[in-house]
């Protein structure tokens, strides 16, 4: 690398390709005198070759492969013509009627891909998921399906990038996967914000009208006839009023019917947008003169944090989705009772907006194997798993000897724990095996190496993490061992997939695999799927096939009947390794409220940083002896879980100084997206 040139730094993630521009002199000036191992003062040219491997970008690899037409793919996997709705040439929605047709078909094996506590760069769970199904189907001739989440536009244009995998283990076309896809997140945004608008409008109208005026507008005379709508009749029944003729209600009954009496200070339903916009974390609404002084503080969340997204991921049918949407609690009334979407009369409209989003989207991997892309809740603030419906349909399609591989967000302590305790309860499905993804780079960080950061990933840090250091790897394997132990709490066999980077030494790879097997993993396999596609994950596929045939004693971590605080404590102590939990007064009062309202028997969805087993992102390895602070406790009643906020958790990410969108462009002649990844 001649000095003075400008190059792209390719961070060899083994999962995704992150780049930043810098002067090559920075590489050439790194010497042993800067505190780096002696290796780095020897051959700067060799080091620069090691780091600056120039290879095709993910999007170039994606475009080099022409995907088969989606109707051809659908026919190959056993779908009928009337069971798909085609969106262009490469993606299609799959209708839920398929479940009825295949109801007597035995399910295939159910595989979950989880990971160790990750670095901010990610350790390649998506690439492992895709590489594994490519190996199973294209190389071992075993029917398999990948089920993945749809990425949010926030990270795509922010820092993290998309979630289509990378290298030769990705979903194609990757730009369609990472952008609008079939509009599911837009539908969620529209539905969420319709409900938010309904809340404030109802407060305004109740504050400015009499009972009689409200009743005349809510139940108008149409063509000389006044009648209740179906959703209004349901509200009357909940109020204990059995009358169906609007003209027969008493003044007291009319008042009960028209007045929700929402307490604005208790509103938990926020507006959403699928963009990282930090300035929407706290806003003021109602400042126009037309809003009659009904000003209140509110906020925006990112769209994938909406409870409607969680409902989409956990629902089992259209009827189930409607019921869940109606149960969503948006606030309390002035008597402390919950107010729901059903009370606001908006359930049917929400279902209409979500009628297409409920259908999984069919796509394919680089090697032509099928993928369902559906739902996309974050794992640190929601349950972080793709949809139950996609998994159920895929399990029928692959048949009894086939495999469905799905992915849980972030580390096993977050995404996997929620997969088992929340998603498996909702679906009734039993997992066959867990694939636990690890990287040497992340283990070195957990062993005491420097922290990896998107914006400050310096050359010195990169050198430190790629230099062979067996002691650092061995020390960092404590995190891998802990995550294996967490998996064993649920009684499911675990296979460790070591996502190998070009810079990993054979000795380091062997050491990790040895420690993993000694720690209770069924097997531990190095994988090269990122550079070799399915061929690089054949040994992993074989290990997964063997593990799936082992005795499975799956069990949940806690009983739902336990008190809310006790369920939180079990997760904190058994999964995170905390000494105990400490609830703030606000959190305790919310627990008491939800228990009184009858929501105490729901599972727990912890909202916690993904960068540490503890609540402190900087604490790596396996922290112990800490007290886990619960700052607040909220409820997603429609989704069906209570979510405690651990420490400070933001539901609206912010843009960094240099977001990904600096590199993204559109060629006006070819209409091709450039610089996405």
XYZ file of C-alpha atoms in Angstrom:
677
model
C 0.000 0.000 0.000
C 1.837 3.112 -1.117
C 1.703 5.889 1.470
C -0.681 8.750 0.890
C -3.339 6.760 -0.902
C -6.915 6.497 0.304
C -8.254 3.018 0.960
C -11.315 1.409 2.446
C -10.877 -0.339 5.760
C -12.729 -3.619 5.569
C -13.516 -4.811 9.051
C -13.426 -8.555 8.630
C -16.536 -9.335 10.600
C -17.232 -12.748 9.157
C -20.818 -11.572 9.176
C -21.133 -8.164 7.585
C -18.771 -5.820 5.850
C -18.290 -2.429 7.486
C -16.143 0.168 5.807
C -14.706 3.542 6.534
C -12.341 5.717 4.518
C -8.913 6.543 5.880
C -5.359 7.383 4.864
C -3.117 4.364 4.412
C -0.284 6.137 6.252
C -2.188 5.297 9.441
C -1.549 1.634 8.748
C 2.124 2.119 7.982
C 2.784 4.138 11.139
C 1.669 1.418 13.548
C 4.733 -0.061 15.252
C 5.663 -2.012 18.333
C 6.523 1.236 20.067
C 2.807 2.032 20.286
C 2.232 -0.781 22.701
C 1.169 -3.365 20.145
C 2.591 -6.902 20.099
C 5.982 -7.189 18.405
C 4.376 -8.873 15.410
C 3.144 -5.498 14.230
C 6.532 -3.874 13.919
C 7.793 -6.443 11.395
C 6.021 -6.305 8.085
C 3.632 -3.459 7.630
C 2.873 -4.476 4.072
C 1.856 -7.967 5.215
C -0.304 -6.461 7.946
C -2.014 -4.118 5.541
C -2.692 -7.071 3.234
C -4.141 -8.958 6.170
C -6.442 -6.110 7.134
C -7.273 -4.551 3.809
C -8.486 -7.574 1.923
C -10.207 -6.159 -1.115
C -13.182 -8.286 -1.959
C -16.548 -7.854 -3.561
C -19.107 -6.102 -1.417
C -22.211 -7.922 -0.259
C -24.376 -6.111 -2.781
C -22.004 -7.021 -5.633
C -22.086 -10.673 -4.596
C -25.871 -10.510 -4.405
C -26.183 -9.047 -7.899
C -23.784 -11.579 -9.390
C -26.356 -14.304 -8.734
C -29.617 -14.179 -10.669
C -32.373 -15.349 -8.315
C -34.884 -17.835 -9.629
C -38.370 -16.465 -10.232
C -40.358 -16.567 -7.007
C -43.188 -18.584 -8.588
C -40.626 -21.243 -9.524
C -39.279 -21.253 -5.974
C -42.821 -21.531 -4.598
C -43.551 -24.525 -6.803
C -40.298 -26.224 -5.753
C -41.222 -26.050 -2.063
C -44.774 -27.290 -2.544
C -46.870 -24.126 -2.606
C -49.972 -23.985 -4.803
C -50.574 -21.129 -7.224
C -53.425 -19.676 -5.159
C -51.329 -19.755 -1.972
C -48.933 -16.999 -3.007
C -49.287 -13.307 -3.822
C -46.348 -12.234 -5.987
C -44.550 -8.928 -5.386
C -42.317 -8.432 -8.427
C -40.008 -11.209 -9.603
C -38.221 -12.196 -6.406
C -40.608 -12.076 -3.455
C -44.119 -13.175 -2.609
C -46.542 -13.199 0.288
C -47.711 -16.642 1.422
C -51.345 -17.021 2.447
C -52.238 -18.496 5.812
C -54.696 -20.929 4.197
C -51.639 -23.121 3.660
C -51.702 -24.077 7.350
C -55.160 -25.574 6.993
C -54.164 -27.588 3.911
C -51.070 -29.000 5.624
C -52.508 -29.359 9.135
C -51.928 -33.147 9.137
C -48.348 -32.857 7.836
C -45.733 -33.672 10.553
C -43.468 -30.783 11.548
C -39.765 -30.740 10.783
C -36.934 -30.105 13.257
C -36.844 -26.665 14.862
C -33.402 -25.017 15.161
C -32.626 -21.730 16.898
C -29.499 -19.695 16.123
C -28.385 -17.598 19.108
C -25.026 -16.134 20.110
C -22.580 -15.087 22.776
C -22.689 -11.516 24.075
C -21.836 -9.636 20.865
C -19.602 -6.731 19.991
C -21.360 -3.751 18.359
C -20.212 -5.167 14.990
C -22.261 -8.361 15.427
C -20.847 -11.878 15.308
C -22.646 -13.184 12.221
C -25.797 -14.952 13.453
C -27.624 -14.116 10.223
C -24.800 -15.459 8.065
C -24.685 -18.630 10.169
C -28.445 -19.067 9.788
C -28.242 -18.672 6.028
C -25.031 -20.665 5.631
C -26.571 -23.496 7.644
C -29.715 -23.781 5.507
C -27.614 -23.539 2.343
C -25.494 -26.411 3.623
C -28.512 -28.506 4.611
C -30.464 -28.042 1.392
C -27.960 -27.395 -1.377
C -25.163 -29.665 -0.117
C -26.788 -32.370 2.036
C -30.115 -32.578 0.158
C -32.175 -32.064 3.331
C -35.247 -29.827 3.081
C -34.659 -26.694 5.103
C -36.038 -23.199 5.551
C -34.542 -20.054 7.071
C -36.874 -17.745 8.998
C -35.493 -14.249 9.509
C -36.655 -10.863 10.771
C -37.167 -7.901 8.466
C -34.561 -5.232 9.252
C -35.603 -1.805 10.414
C -34.806 1.224 8.285
C -33.299 2.835 11.391
C -30.167 0.655 11.641
C -30.007 0.247 7.845
C -29.408 3.970 7.365
C -27.788 4.484 10.772
C -24.807 2.412 11.893
C -25.506 -1.296 11.951
C -26.564 -1.839 8.348
C -29.025 -4.462 7.179
C -29.680 -8.036 8.176
C -29.552 -10.071 4.971
C -26.394 -11.888 6.012
C -23.229 -11.284 4.057
C -20.562 -12.599 1.749
C -21.694 -15.893 0.217
C -24.326 -16.506 2.892
C -27.034 -13.944 2.320
C -30.621 -13.446 1.229
C -31.080 -12.046 -2.264
C -31.861 -9.518 -3.607
C -30.265 -8.012 -0.528
C -31.263 -4.416 -1.316
C -34.943 -5.388 -1.448
C -34.596 -7.390 1.766
C -33.026 -4.418 3.553
C -35.343 -1.687 2.294
C -39.150 -1.591 1.958
C -39.608 -5.313 1.191
C -43.413 -5.799 1.029
C -44.312 -2.881 3.281
C -44.960 -4.694 6.569
C -43.161 -2.099 8.723
C -45.035 0.695 6.936
C -48.334 -1.062 7.757
C -47.314 -1.298 11.418
C -46.404 2.390 11.438
C -49.780 3.334 9.952
C -51.726 1.156 12.390
C -49.745 2.337 15.418
C -50.191 6.012 14.570
C -53.897 5.601 13.825
C -54.343 4.338 17.370
C -52.226 7.202 18.752
C -54.387 9.714 16.886
C -57.548 8.031 18.189
C -56.376 8.422 21.801
C -55.756 12.168 21.624
C -58.870 12.795 19.548
C -61.017 10.974 22.096
C -59.553 12.997 24.974
C -60.277 16.230 23.052
C -63.871 15.347 22.231
C -64.684 14.141 25.739
C -63.265 17.372 27.181
C -65.265 19.632 24.875
C -68.669 17.908 24.588
C -71.539 16.870 26.801
C -72.636 13.250 27.196
C -75.578 13.850 24.856
C -73.427 15.432 22.140
C -70.882 12.614 22.367
C -73.625 9.989 22.149
C -75.234 11.628 19.126
C -71.905 11.681 17.311
C -70.737 8.221 18.366
C -74.102 6.652 17.515
C -75.477 8.874 14.736
C -78.827 8.611 13.025
C -78.267 7.287 9.485
C -81.263 7.262 7.114
C -83.554 7.763 10.064
C -82.107 4.837 12.007
C -79.713 4.862 14.948
C -77.684 1.692 15.547
C -74.612 0.446 17.383
C -71.673 -0.929 15.406
C -70.366 -4.375 16.300
C -67.433 -2.979 18.266
C -69.761 -0.650 20.209
C -71.990 -3.596 21.143
C -68.889 -5.384 22.439
C -68.065 -2.368 24.612
C -71.599 -2.317 26.009
C -71.251 -5.981 26.974
C -67.951 -5.284 28.767
C -69.749 -2.524 30.688
C -72.458 -5.002 31.708
C -75.118 -3.362 29.516
C -77.126 -5.932 27.567
C -79.257 -3.465 25.577
C -78.899 -3.323 21.786
C -81.328 -0.473 20.982
C -79.598 2.941 21.254
C -82.902 4.592 22.182
C -83.267 2.549 25.390
C -80.090 3.504 27.255
C -80.473 5.518 30.442
C -78.521 8.730 31.032
C -76.203 6.849 33.395
C -75.614 4.101 30.811
C -74.991 6.690 28.096
C -72.395 8.391 30.285
C -70.620 5.098 30.994
C -70.639 4.276 27.287
C -69.331 7.575 25.899
C -66.783 8.438 28.602
C -63.460 6.605 28.560
C -62.097 9.252 30.985
C -58.515 8.640 29.913
C -55.934 9.978 32.350
C -53.406 11.679 30.014
C -50.579 11.144 32.504
C -50.958 7.361 32.135
C -50.829 7.133 28.336
C -48.262 4.501 27.342
C -49.053 4.345 23.626
C -46.548 6.373 21.591
C -46.285 7.384 17.967
C -43.643 5.634 15.847
C -41.456 6.227 12.814
C -38.960 3.803 11.261
C -36.038 6.214 11.380
C -33.372 6.843 14.004
C -34.510 10.302 15.102
C -33.176 11.240 18.525
C -35.046 14.577 18.610
C -38.351 12.715 18.776
C -37.455 10.997 22.052
C -39.395 13.702 23.883
C -41.968 15.947 22.215
C -44.940 18.133 23.104
C -48.262 17.576 21.363
C -51.470 19.602 21.287
C -49.968 23.065 20.940
C -52.297 24.258 18.154
C -55.179 26.526 19.220
C -57.644 23.976 17.823
C -56.562 21.465 20.506
C -58.125 23.626 23.252
C -55.047 23.712 25.479
C -54.791 19.928 25.815
C -51.008 20.008 25.710
C -49.038 17.003 26.948
C -45.567 15.553 26.697
C -45.167 12.489 24.495
C -42.511 10.734 22.414
C -41.843 8.733 19.291
C -40.500 5.180 19.361
C -38.883 3.434 16.418
C -41.539 1.508 14.465
C -40.202 -1.950 15.279
C -40.613 -1.178 18.989
C -44.382 -0.884 18.516
C -46.485 -3.462 20.337
C -48.149 -4.127 16.981
C -44.806 -5.467 15.726
C -44.615 -7.801 18.710
C -48.176 -8.929 18.035
C -47.334 -9.631 14.380
C -44.418 -11.783 15.505
C -46.420 -13.769 18.086
C -49.846 -14.149 16.498
C -51.054 -17.521 15.237
C -53.970 -16.493 12.991
C -55.918 -13.511 11.698
C -58.553 -13.991 14.403
C -55.854 -14.215 17.067
C -54.274 -11.010 15.739
C -57.600 -9.152 15.927
C -58.089 -10.266 19.519
C -54.557 -9.257 20.464
C -54.932 -5.842 18.811
C -58.124 -5.244 20.757
C -56.449 -6.136 24.081
C -53.669 -3.560 23.728
C -53.723 -1.296 26.785
C -52.992 2.316 25.834
C -53.644 4.123 29.127
C -55.610 4.000 32.365
C -58.817 5.856 33.093
C -59.148 8.191 36.046
C -60.250 5.288 38.236
C -57.068 3.365 37.452
C -58.675 0.839 35.100
C -57.042 -0.084 31.755
C -58.244 1.503 28.509
C -57.799 -0.668 25.422
C -57.804 -0.297 21.651
C -61.140 -2.114 21.728
C -62.567 0.606 23.989
C -61.511 3.191 21.412
C -63.354 1.285 18.679
C -60.312 1.000 16.426
C -59.605 -2.763 16.450
C -61.226 -3.545 13.104
C -59.432 -0.683 11.372
C -56.082 -1.859 12.761
C -56.747 -5.372 11.464
C -57.548 -3.973 8.012
C -54.214 -2.130 7.925
C -52.433 -5.344 8.969
C -54.283 -7.815 6.709
C -51.366 -8.225 4.284
C -48.578 -7.769 6.809
C -49.684 -10.934 8.614
C -48.583 -13.042 5.622
C -44.879 -14.102 5.629
C -42.718 -12.970 2.715
C -40.981 -15.679 0.672
C -37.449 -14.989 -0.605
C -34.321 -17.094 -1.250
C -30.670 -17.420 -0.304
C -27.728 -16.974 -2.637
C -27.863 -20.721 -3.330
C -31.587 -20.762 -4.069
C -32.877 -22.202 -0.777
C -36.137 -20.783 0.644
C -36.359 -18.039 3.271
C -39.300 -16.528 5.111
C -38.834 -12.887 6.131
C -41.448 -11.823 8.654
C -41.656 -9.380 11.581
C -38.705 -7.569 13.104
C -38.905 -6.749 16.823
C -35.645 -5.618 18.448
C -34.274 -8.048 21.026
C -33.083 -5.486 23.566
C -36.454 -3.687 23.851
C -38.828 -6.429 22.625
C -38.641 -10.216 22.225
C -36.373 -10.153 19.165
C -37.638 -13.078 17.103
C -39.239 -13.529 13.687
C -42.846 -14.628 13.439
C -44.547 -17.710 14.835
C -46.570 -17.951 11.622
C -43.472 -18.103 9.402
C -42.017 -20.861 11.593
C -45.263 -22.845 11.634
C -45.682 -22.686 7.851
C -42.028 -23.547 7.227
C -42.158 -26.524 9.609
C -45.051 -27.958 7.583
C -43.371 -27.313 4.241
C -40.050 -29.027 5.070
C -41.695 -32.233 6.276
C -40.792 -34.526 9.143
C -37.115 -34.963 8.168
C -36.561 -31.323 7.287
C -35.179 -28.387 9.295
C -36.407 -24.886 10.010
C -33.648 -22.553 11.201
C -34.662 -19.309 12.864
C -32.608 -16.625 14.578
C -32.895 -14.888 17.950
C -31.588 -11.354 18.316
C -28.353 -10.507 20.156
C -26.901 -12.836 22.807
C -28.506 -16.007 24.163
C -29.205 -14.212 27.446
C -31.630 -11.895 25.618
C -32.987 -13.249 22.324
C -32.811 -16.947 23.174
C -34.290 -16.561 26.646
C -37.232 -14.635 25.145
C -37.570 -17.151 22.312
C -38.060 -19.958 24.831
C -40.113 -18.187 27.506
C -42.277 -15.999 25.237
C -42.302 -17.250 21.639
C -42.406 -20.979 22.420
C -45.246 -20.400 24.886
C -47.202 -18.519 22.198
C -46.536 -21.077 19.454
C -46.517 -24.340 21.375
C -43.475 -25.354 19.317
C -40.581 -27.264 20.900
C -37.013 -26.466 19.740
C -34.767 -29.327 18.659
C -31.328 -27.736 19.000
C -29.630 -24.378 19.616
C -26.744 -23.173 17.450
C -24.619 -20.774 19.514
C -22.527 -18.414 17.372
C -19.156 -17.162 18.618
C -16.176 -15.356 17.124
C -12.553 -15.249 18.250
C -12.658 -11.454 18.024
C -15.549 -11.167 20.491
C -14.023 -13.725 22.857
C -10.794 -11.719 22.960
C -12.804 -8.661 23.923
C -14.523 -10.634 26.716
C -11.120 -11.876 27.854
C -9.890 -8.365 28.551
C -9.080 -7.053 25.078
C -10.162 -3.587 23.935
C -13.825 -2.912 23.344
C -14.988 -2.801 19.736
C -16.942 0.284 18.749
C -18.461 1.250 15.399
C -17.177 4.783 15.402
C -13.866 4.267 17.161
C -12.686 0.969 15.736
C -9.046 2.000 15.529
C -6.254 0.273 13.678
C -4.520 -0.388 16.997
C -7.571 -2.168 18.389
C -7.949 -4.208 15.218
C -4.284 -5.272 15.387
C -4.709 -6.250 19.020
C -7.741 -8.408 18.290
C -6.255 -10.236 15.279
C -2.896 -11.068 16.838
C -2.768 -14.666 18.079
C -3.294 -14.586 21.825
C -4.386 -17.914 23.242
C -4.585 -16.646 26.810
C -6.922 -13.819 25.824
C -9.134 -16.293 23.933
C -9.164 -18.732 26.852
C -10.096 -15.966 29.291
C -12.876 -14.742 26.994
C -14.385 -18.199 26.658
C -15.988 -17.588 30.055
C -18.753 -15.775 28.168
C -19.178 -18.692 25.772
C -19.323 -21.110 28.697
C -21.958 -18.966 30.415
C -24.131 -18.864 27.299
C -23.854 -22.648 26.965
C -24.995 -22.948 30.585
C -27.960 -20.650 29.880
C -28.988 -22.902 26.989
C -28.737 -25.956 29.229
C -31.209 -24.353 31.663
C -33.859 -25.027 29.029
C -32.800 -28.631 28.359
C -31.971 -28.184 24.660
C -28.796 -29.570 23.000
C -26.380 -26.853 21.884
C -23.916 -26.801 18.989
C -21.323 -24.011 18.950
C -20.707 -22.457 15.524
C -17.381 -20.624 15.499
C -17.701 -18.000 12.771
C -14.114 -18.003 11.478
C -12.393 -14.846 10.268
C -9.432 -14.866 7.904
C -7.302 -13.470 10.726
C -8.076 -16.263 13.237
C -5.180 -18.648 13.847
C -5.756 -22.444 13.741
C -4.606 -22.672 17.362
C -7.240 -20.136 18.476
C -9.976 -21.928 16.535
C -9.008 -25.289 18.031
C -8.895 -23.828 21.534
C -12.402 -22.366 21.324
C -13.868 -25.618 19.992
C -12.097 -27.617 22.703
C -13.356 -25.372 25.524
C -16.891 -25.358 24.112
C -17.105 -29.150 24.049
C -15.591 -29.431 27.527
C -18.246 -26.968 28.729
C -21.160 -29.119 27.661
C -21.754 -28.292 24.000
C -22.850 -31.298 21.948
C -20.312 -30.210 19.341
C -18.300 -27.154 18.288
C -17.594 -26.524 14.614
C -15.576 -23.861 12.791
C -17.546 -22.364 9.878
C -16.443 -20.580 6.702
C -19.856 -19.931 5.149
C -19.178 -16.193 4.766
C -16.424 -16.878 2.236
C -17.507 -20.314 0.965
C -21.315 -20.289 1.218
C -23.110 -23.491 2.166
C -19.996 -25.546 1.495
C -18.324 -23.774 4.420
C -21.094 -24.849 6.832
C -21.491 -28.527 5.893
C -19.800 -29.754 9.096
C -22.067 -27.480 11.115
C -25.109 -28.879 9.308
C -24.002 -32.437 10.063
C -23.486 -31.613 13.729
C -26.920 -29.958 13.924
C -28.556 -32.987 12.297
C -26.966 -35.299 14.887
C -27.802 -32.992 17.820
C -31.438 -32.719 16.719
C -31.764 -36.473 17.197
C -30.577 -36.315 20.807
C -32.882 -36.568 23.793
C -34.656 -33.260 24.314
C -35.900 -32.260 27.746
C -37.093 -28.746 26.909
C -38.575 -26.785 29.796
C -39.452 -23.191 30.569
C -37.386 -21.197 33.024
C -40.289 -20.155 35.246
C -43.980 -20.775 35.891
C -46.319 -18.030 34.743
C -48.224 -18.197 38.026
C -45.268 -16.782 39.950
C -45.460 -13.091 40.976
C -44.059 -10.608 38.460
C -41.082 -9.645 40.638
C -40.173 -13.282 41.244
C -40.125 -14.004 37.507
C -37.887 -10.979 36.977
C -35.592 -12.197 39.763
C -35.299 -15.704 38.254
C -34.188 -14.277 34.895
C -31.758 -11.854 36.549
C -30.141 -14.492 38.751
C -30.198 -17.625 36.610
C -29.594 -16.041 33.202
C -27.664 -12.803 33.824
C -25.848 -13.893 36.992
C -27.117 -11.009 39.127
C -27.106 -11.191 42.902
C -30.600 -9.690 43.071
C -32.918 -7.097 41.516
C -33.863 -3.645 42.779
C -37.106 -2.023 41.633
C -37.530 1.738 41.614
C -40.683 3.087 43.320
C -42.186 3.697 39.858
C -41.443 0.124 38.790
C -42.910 -1.315 41.988
C -46.088 0.732 41.647
C -46.509 -0.483 38.064
C -46.034 -4.093 39.180
C -48.717 -3.585 41.822
C -51.040 -1.992 39.258
C -50.613 -4.761 36.667
C -51.096 -7.422 39.301
C -54.309 -5.753 40.493
C -55.537 -5.434 36.899
C -55.108 -9.170 36.344
C -51.973 -9.166 34.200
C -49.649 -10.852 36.688
C -49.573 -14.227 34.918
C -47.883 -12.989 31.748
C -44.287 -13.899 30.760
C -41.477 -11.382 31.191
C -39.684 -9.561 28.355
C -36.627 -7.825 29.807
C -35.550 -4.608 28.087
C -31.784 -4.631 28.637
C -28.527 -3.766 26.905
C -27.297 -6.506 24.574
C -23.624 -5.647 25.065
C -23.235 -7.255 28.490
C -24.814 -9.949 30.610
C -25.306 -7.173 33.153
C -27.078 -3.816 32.749
C -23.747 -2.047 32.171
C -22.550 -2.303 28.533
C -18.891 -1.884 29.495
C -18.860 -4.976 31.739
C -17.686 -7.842 29.555
C -17.007 -11.501 30.227
C -19.270 -12.873 32.969
C -20.077 -10.158 35.530
C -21.256 -11.387 38.945
C -22.446 -9.957 42.221
C -24.280 -7.001 40.687
C -27.743 -5.721 41.580
C -29.954 -5.411 38.491
C -31.845 -2.086 38.607
C -35.411 -2.076 37.224
C -36.260 1.546 36.445
C -39.775 0.962 35.132
C -42.180 -1.844 34.257
C -44.564 -1.661 31.294
C -47.081 -4.028 29.772
C -47.774 -5.213 26.227
C -51.072 -6.912 26.956
C -51.937 -7.586 23.318
C -48.555 -9.144 22.648
C -48.880 -10.943 25.936
C -45.922 -9.958 28.108
C -44.710 -7.600 30.832
C -41.531 -5.734 29.980
C -39.303 -4.356 32.738
C -36.828 -1.634 31.739
C -33.359 -2.442 33.047
C -31.412 0.712 33.804
C -31.738 3.287 31.043
C -33.198 1.911 27.813
C -34.068 4.020 24.780
C -36.847 2.951 22.422
C -35.680 5.459 19.808
C -32.075 5.072 18.544
C -30.154 8.099 17.322
C -28.047 8.724 14.248
C -24.244 8.770 14.675
C -21.970 11.506 13.357
C -21.417 9.596 10.134
C -24.408 7.368 9.356
C -24.498 4.701 6.654
C -26.565 6.961 4.413
C -23.420 8.896 3.406
C -22.470 5.938 1.208
C -25.928 5.102 -0.182
C -26.930 6.409 -3.598
C -29.051 5.577 -6.620
C -27.713 5.370 -10.168
C -30.255 7.418 -12.184
C -29.508 5.476 -15.376
C -29.485 1.868 -14.179
C -31.724 2.548 -11.131
C -29.366 0.373 -9.104
C -28.773 1.082 -5.428
C -25.132 1.850 -4.679
C -23.167 1.713 -1.436
C -25.827 -0.058 0.609
C -23.248 -2.550 1.983
